[in-house]
PDB file of C-alpha atoms in Angstrom:
ATOM      1  CA  UNK A   1      19.207  70.542 -21.843  1.00  0.00           C
ATOM      2  CA  UNK A   2      20.783  69.258 -18.918  1.00  0.00           C
ATOM      3  CA  UNK A   3      23.877  70.775 -17.089  1.00  0.00           C
ATOM      4  CA  UNK A   4      26.287  68.604 -18.406  1.00  0.00           C
ATOM      5  CA  UNK A   5      25.467  69.160 -22.408  1.00  0.00           C
ATOM      6  CA  UNK A   6      25.158  72.835 -21.383  1.00  0.00           C
ATOM      7  CA  UNK A   7      28.511  72.999 -19.586  1.00  0.00           C
ATOM      8  CA  UNK A   8      30.386  70.949 -22.755  1.00  0.00           C
ATOM      9  CA  UNK A   9      28.079  73.921 -24.756  1.00  0.00           C
ATOM     10  CA  UNK A  10      29.850  76.668 -23.269  1.00  0.00           C
ATOM     11  CA  UNK A  11      32.906  74.939 -23.275  1.00  0.00           C
ATOM     12  CA  UNK A  12      33.056  74.664 -26.589  1.00  0.00           C
ATOM     13  CA  UNK A  13      31.531  77.847 -27.776  1.00  0.00           C
ATOM     14  CA  UNK A  14      34.951  79.163 -24.980  1.00  0.00           C
ATOM     15  CA  UNK A  15      37.260  77.435 -26.846  1.00  0.00           C
ATOM     16  CA  UNK A  16      36.229  78.660 -30.206  1.00  0.00           C
ATOM     17  CA  UNK A  17      35.882  82.427 -28.942  1.00  0.00           C
ATOM     18  CA  UNK A  18      39.842  81.867 -27.743  1.00  0.00           C
ATOM     19  CA  UNK A  19      39.417  81.356 -23.932  1.00  0.00           C
ATOM     20  CA  UNK A  20      37.938  84.916 -23.436  1.00  0.00           C
ATOM     21  CA  UNK A  21      35.759  84.246 -20.371  1.00  0.00           C
ATOM     22  CA  UNK A  22      33.971  86.789 -17.993  1.00  0.00           C
ATOM     23  CA  UNK A  23      33.944  86.819 -14.245  1.00  0.00           C
ATOM     24  CA  UNK A  24      30.599  86.363 -14.148  1.00  0.00           C
ATOM     25  CA  UNK A  25      30.156  83.290 -16.906  1.00  0.00           C
ATOM     26  CA  UNK A  26      32.923  82.155 -14.743  1.00  0.00           C
ATOM     27  CA  UNK A  27      30.298  81.927 -11.315  1.00  0.00           C
ATOM     28  CA  UNK A  28      27.891  81.039 -13.545  1.00  0.00           C
ATOM     29  CA  UNK A  29      29.647  77.782 -14.350  1.00  0.00           C
ATOM     30  CA  UNK A  30      31.105  77.564 -11.091  1.00  0.00           C
ATOM     31  CA  UNK A  31      27.853  77.135  -9.925  1.00  0.00           C
ATOM     32  CA  UNK A  32      27.057  74.445 -13.255  1.00  0.00           C
ATOM     33  CA  UNK A  33      29.309  72.578 -11.567  1.00  0.00           C
ATOM     34  CA  UNK A  34      28.165  72.855  -8.344  1.00  0.00           C
ATOM     35  CA  UNK A  35      25.003  71.734  -8.927  1.00  0.00           C
ATOM     36  CA  UNK A  36      25.995  69.043 -11.670  1.00  0.00           C
ATOM     37  CA  UNK A  37      28.035  67.931  -8.370  1.00  0.00           C
ATOM     38  CA  UNK A  38      24.749  67.831  -6.218  1.00  0.00           C
ATOM     39  CA  UNK A  39      23.146  66.095  -8.346  1.00  0.00           C
ATOM     40  CA  UNK A  40      25.561  63.154  -9.362  1.00  0.00           C
ATOM     41  CA  UNK A  41      25.702  63.460  -5.458  1.00  0.00           C
ATOM     42  CA  UNK A  42      21.799  62.493  -5.263  1.00  0.00           C
ATOM     43  CA  UNK A  43      22.148  60.017  -8.512  1.00  0.00           C
ATOM     44  CA  UNK A  44      24.285  58.033  -6.720  1.00  0.00           C
ATOM     45  CA  UNK A  45      22.159  57.913  -3.568  1.00  0.00           C
ATOM     46  CA  UNK A  46      19.301  57.381  -5.603  1.00  0.00           C
ATOM     47  CA  UNK A  47      21.111  54.912  -7.598  1.00  0.00           C
ATOM     48  CA  UNK A  48      22.408  52.863  -4.451  1.00  0.00           C
ATOM     49  CA  UNK A  49      19.045  52.523  -3.200  1.00  0.00           C
ATOM     50  CA  UNK A  50      17.702  50.988  -6.140  1.00  0.00           C
ATOM     51  CA  UNK A  51      20.467  48.640  -6.076  1.00  0.00           C
ATOM     52  CA  UNK A  52      19.638  47.587  -2.988  1.00  0.00           C
ATOM     53  CA  UNK A  53      16.421  46.914  -4.181  1.00  0.00           C
ATOM     54  CA  UNK A  54      17.323  44.660  -7.263  1.00  0.00           C
ATOM     55  CA  UNK A  55      18.952  42.563  -4.526  1.00  0.00           C
ATOM     56  CA  UNK A  56      16.356  42.467  -2.623  1.00  0.00           C
ATOM     57  CA  UNK A  57      14.365  41.359  -5.547  1.00  0.00           C
ATOM     58  CA  UNK A  58      16.809  38.794  -6.442  1.00  0.00           C
ATOM     59  CA  UNK A  59      16.974  37.156  -2.953  1.00  0.00           C
ATOM     60  CA  UNK A  60      12.869  37.505  -3.014  1.00  0.00           C
ATOM     61  CA  UNK A  61      13.198  35.730  -6.291  1.00  0.00           C
ATOM     62  CA  UNK A  62      15.123  32.967  -5.186  1.00  0.00           C
ATOM     63  CA  UNK A  63      13.745  31.736  -2.845  1.00  0.00           C
ATOM     64  CA  UNK A  64      10.193  32.005  -4.671  1.00  0.00           C
ATOM     65  CA  UNK A  65      12.006  30.065  -7.049  1.00  0.00           C
ATOM     66  CA  UNK A  66      13.073  27.707  -4.125  1.00  0.00           C
ATOM     67  CA  UNK A  67       9.067  27.330  -2.845  1.00  0.00           C
ATOM     68  CA  UNK A  68       8.268  27.057  -6.742  1.00  0.00           C
ATOM     69  CA  UNK A  69      10.724  24.026  -6.893  1.00  0.00           C
ATOM     70  CA  UNK A  70       9.423  22.749  -3.863  1.00  0.00           C
ATOM     71  CA  UNK A  71       6.009  22.669  -4.927  1.00  0.00           C
ATOM     72  CA  UNK A  72       6.569  21.119  -7.798  1.00  0.00           C
ATOM     73  CA  UNK A  73       8.124  18.505  -6.204  1.00  0.00           C
ATOM     74  CA  UNK A  74       4.972  17.628  -4.055  1.00  0.00           C
ATOM     75  CA  UNK A  75       2.115  18.188  -7.124  1.00  0.00           C
ATOM     76  CA  UNK A  76       4.728  16.013  -8.823  1.00  0.00           C
ATOM     77  CA  UNK A  77       4.001  13.458  -5.350  1.00  0.00           C
ATOM     78  CA  UNK A  78       0.517  14.050  -5.706  1.00  0.00           C
ATOM     79  CA  UNK A  79      -0.147  13.266  -9.253  1.00  0.00           C
ATOM     80  CA  UNK A  80       2.325   9.743  -8.570  1.00  0.00           C
ATOM     81  CA  UNK A  81      -0.296   8.810  -5.408  1.00  0.00           C
ATOM     82  CA  UNK A  82      -3.273   9.898  -7.825  1.00  0.00           C
ATOM     83  CA  UNK A  83      -1.870   7.789 -10.356  1.00  0.00           C
ATOM     84  CA  UNK A  84      -1.380   5.032  -7.744  1.00  0.00           C
ATOM     85  CA  UNK A  85      -4.703   5.763  -6.644  1.00  0.00           C
ATOM     86  CA  UNK A  86      -6.375   5.649  -9.864  1.00  0.00           C
ATOM     87  CA  UNK A  87      -4.982   2.144 -10.742  1.00  0.00           C
ATOM     88  CA  UNK A  88      -5.939   0.389  -7.712  1.00  0.00           C
ATOM     89  CA  UNK A  89      -9.270   1.712  -8.099  1.00  0.00           C
ATOM     90  CA  UNK A  90      -9.218   0.622 -11.574  1.00  0.00           C
ATOM     91  CA  UNK A  91      -7.985  -3.262  -9.845  1.00  0.00           C
ATOM     92  CA  UNK A  92     -10.215  -3.298  -7.281  1.00  0.00           C
ATOM     93  CA  UNK A  93     -13.067  -2.668 -10.049  1.00  0.00           C
ATOM     94  CA  UNK A  94     -12.360  -5.294 -11.837  1.00  0.00           C
ATOM     95  CA  UNK A  95     -11.886  -7.758  -8.811  1.00  0.00           C
ATOM     96  CA  UNK A  96     -15.381  -6.697  -7.970  1.00  0.00           C
ATOM     97  CA  UNK A  97     -16.644  -6.858 -10.929  1.00  0.00           C
ATOM     98  CA  UNK A  98     -15.033 -10.226 -10.953  1.00  0.00           C
ATOM     99  CA  UNK A  99     -16.515 -11.426  -7.690  1.00  0.00           C
ATOM    100  CA  UNK A 100     -20.160 -10.589  -8.793  1.00  0.00           C
ATOM    101  CA  UNK A 101     -19.585 -12.589 -11.748  1.00  0.00           C
ATOM    102  CA  UNK A 102     -18.583 -16.026  -9.137  1.00  0.00           C
ATOM    103  CA  UNK A 103     -21.661 -14.642  -7.230  1.00  0.00           C
ATOM    104  CA  UNK A 104     -24.008 -14.987  -9.998  1.00  0.00           C
ATOM    105  CA  UNK A 105     -22.614 -18.692 -10.772  1.00  0.00           C
ATOM    106  CA  UNK A 106     -22.915 -19.236  -7.428  1.00  0.00           C
ATOM    107  CA  UNK A 107     -26.580 -18.191  -6.803  1.00  0.00           C
ATOM    108  CA  UNK A 108     -27.478 -19.586 -10.667  1.00  0.00           C
ATOM    109  CA  UNK A 109     -25.933 -22.689  -8.883  1.00  0.00           C
ATOM    110  CA  UNK A 110     -27.810 -22.780  -6.015  1.00  0.00           C
ATOM    111  CA  UNK A 111     -31.000 -22.484  -7.478  1.00  0.00           C
ATOM    112  CA  UNK A 112     -29.759 -25.547  -9.920  1.00  0.00           C
ATOM    113  CA  UNK A 113     -28.331 -27.678  -6.076  1.00  0.00           C
ATOM    114  CA  UNK A 114     -31.640 -27.140  -4.984  1.00  0.00           C
ATOM    115  CA  UNK A 115     -33.693 -28.351  -7.656  1.00  0.00           C
ATOM    116  CA  UNK A 116     -31.376 -31.355  -7.477  1.00  0.00           C
ATOM    117  CA  UNK A 117     -31.658 -31.307  -3.304  1.00  0.00           C
ATOM    118  CA  UNK A 118     -35.173 -31.325  -4.055  1.00  0.00           C
ATOM    119  CA  UNK A 119     -35.343 -34.663  -6.525  1.00  0.00           C
ATOM    120  CA  UNK A 120     -32.957 -36.533  -4.439  1.00  0.00           C
ATOM    121  CA  UNK A 121     -35.129 -35.839  -1.368  1.00  0.00           C
ATOM    122  CA  UNK A 122     -38.170 -37.559  -3.410  1.00  0.00           C
ATOM    123  CA  UNK A 123     -36.068 -39.920  -4.086  1.00  0.00           C
ATOM    124  CA  UNK A 124     -35.575 -40.669  -0.325  1.00  0.00           C
ATOM    125  CA  UNK A 125     -38.755 -40.767  -0.071  1.00  0.00           C
ATOM    126  CA  UNK A 126     -39.472 -43.295  -2.365  1.00  0.00           C
ATOM    127  CA  UNK A 127     -36.253 -45.260  -1.843  1.00  0.00           C
ATOM    128  CA  UNK A 128     -37.689 -45.050   1.878  1.00  0.00           C
ATOM    129  CA  UNK A 129     -40.722 -46.291   0.926  1.00  0.00           C
ATOM    130  CA  UNK A 130     -39.251 -49.231  -1.309  1.00  0.00           C
ATOM    131  CA  UNK A 131     -37.192 -50.110   1.443  1.00  0.00           C
ATOM    132  CA  UNK A 132     -40.040 -50.411   3.778  1.00  0.00           C
ATOM    133  CA  UNK A 133     -41.915 -52.087   1.497  1.00  0.00           C
ATOM    134  CA  UNK A 134     -38.710 -54.647   0.968  1.00  0.00           C
ATOM    135  CA  UNK A 135     -37.742 -55.079   4.711  1.00  0.00           C
ATOM    136  CA  UNK A 136     -41.282 -55.873   4.669  1.00  0.00           C
ATOM    137  CA  UNK A 137     -41.403 -58.541   2.321  1.00  0.00           C
ATOM    138  CA  UNK A 138     -37.809 -60.029   4.187  1.00  0.00           C
ATOM    139  CA  UNK A 139     -39.279 -60.154   7.142  1.00  0.00           C
ATOM    140  CA  UNK A 140     -42.397 -62.576   5.589  1.00  0.00           C
ATOM    141  CA  UNK A 141     -39.893 -64.366   4.217  1.00  0.00           C
ATOM    142  CA  UNK A 142     -37.615 -64.805   6.967  1.00  0.00           C
ATOM    143  CA  UNK A 143     -41.337 -65.820   9.135  1.00  0.00           C
ATOM    144  CA  UNK A 144     -42.418 -68.231   5.790  1.00  0.00           C
ATOM    145  CA  UNK A 145     -38.717 -69.838   6.343  1.00  0.00           C
ATOM    146  CA  UNK A 146     -39.111 -69.959   9.975  1.00  0.00           C
ATOM    147  CA  UNK A 147     -42.421 -71.496   9.661  1.00  0.00           C
ATOM    148  CA  UNK A 148     -41.510 -73.619   6.890  1.00  0.00           C
ATOM    149  CA  UNK A 149     -38.578 -75.113   8.977  1.00  0.00           C
ATOM    150  CA  UNK A 150     -40.835 -75.944  11.207  1.00  0.00           C
ATOM    151  CA  UNK A 151     -43.397 -77.857   9.291  1.00  0.00           C
ATOM    152  CA  UNK A 152     -39.848 -79.337   8.232  1.00  0.00           C
ATOM    153  CA  UNK A 153     -38.710 -80.311  11.448  1.00  0.00           C
ATOM    154  CA  UNK A 154     -42.277 -81.371  12.650  1.00  0.00           C
ATOM    155  CA  UNK A 155     -42.956 -83.441   9.316  1.00  0.00           C
ATOM    156  CA  UNK A 156     -39.233 -85.002  10.357  1.00  0.00           C
ATOM    157  CA  UNK A 157     -40.715 -85.446  14.092  1.00  0.00           C
ATOM    158  CA  UNK A 158     -43.601 -87.219  13.105  1.00  0.00           C
ATOM    159  CA  UNK A 159     -42.127 -89.448  10.937  1.00  0.00           C
ATOM    160  CA  UNK A 160     -39.570 -90.102  13.105  1.00  0.00           C
ATOM    161  CA  UNK A 161     -42.041 -91.107  15.740  1.00  0.00           C
ATOM    162  CA  UNK A 162     -43.642 -93.251  13.499  1.00  0.00           C
ATOM    163  CA  UNK A 163     -40.571 -95.005  12.117  1.00  0.00           C
ATOM    164  CA  UNK A 164     -39.573 -95.922  16.231  1.00  0.00           C
ATOM    165  CA  UNK A 165     -42.852 -97.459  16.869  1.00  0.00           C
TER     166      UNK A 165
END
């Protein structure tokens, strides 16, 4: 039983008895009252210390909340950057795939073009041979024409020589 409860009990007993209190009882009650006042003072110091600690914890809590909010903002920024990097990576992946398809298509066309070039070179050789043959025939034709012209001139000269005599 605490001192306060004991004092209240004794006060109610004294009132019930009619107020007759012995000297020893008054000394004991005064001592109890002094102890109660001393304990109350100590309790007030403890309470003040606890209130100070609560304020310090509240201050730390407020700073922690601010730090938490700042960290959340950083995390949100990092998440956004990661999302943008992922989109960029996907875009680059698609572009690489598209360029790979173009390269494969060009490689396949390269083979076809090499075959076409080979055919053209063969045709060029054939046409070169034919051109040489045509040029040779043309030279023969020109030589034959020149020869015929010379013969015709000779025949005319001869007939003219014969006709003038």
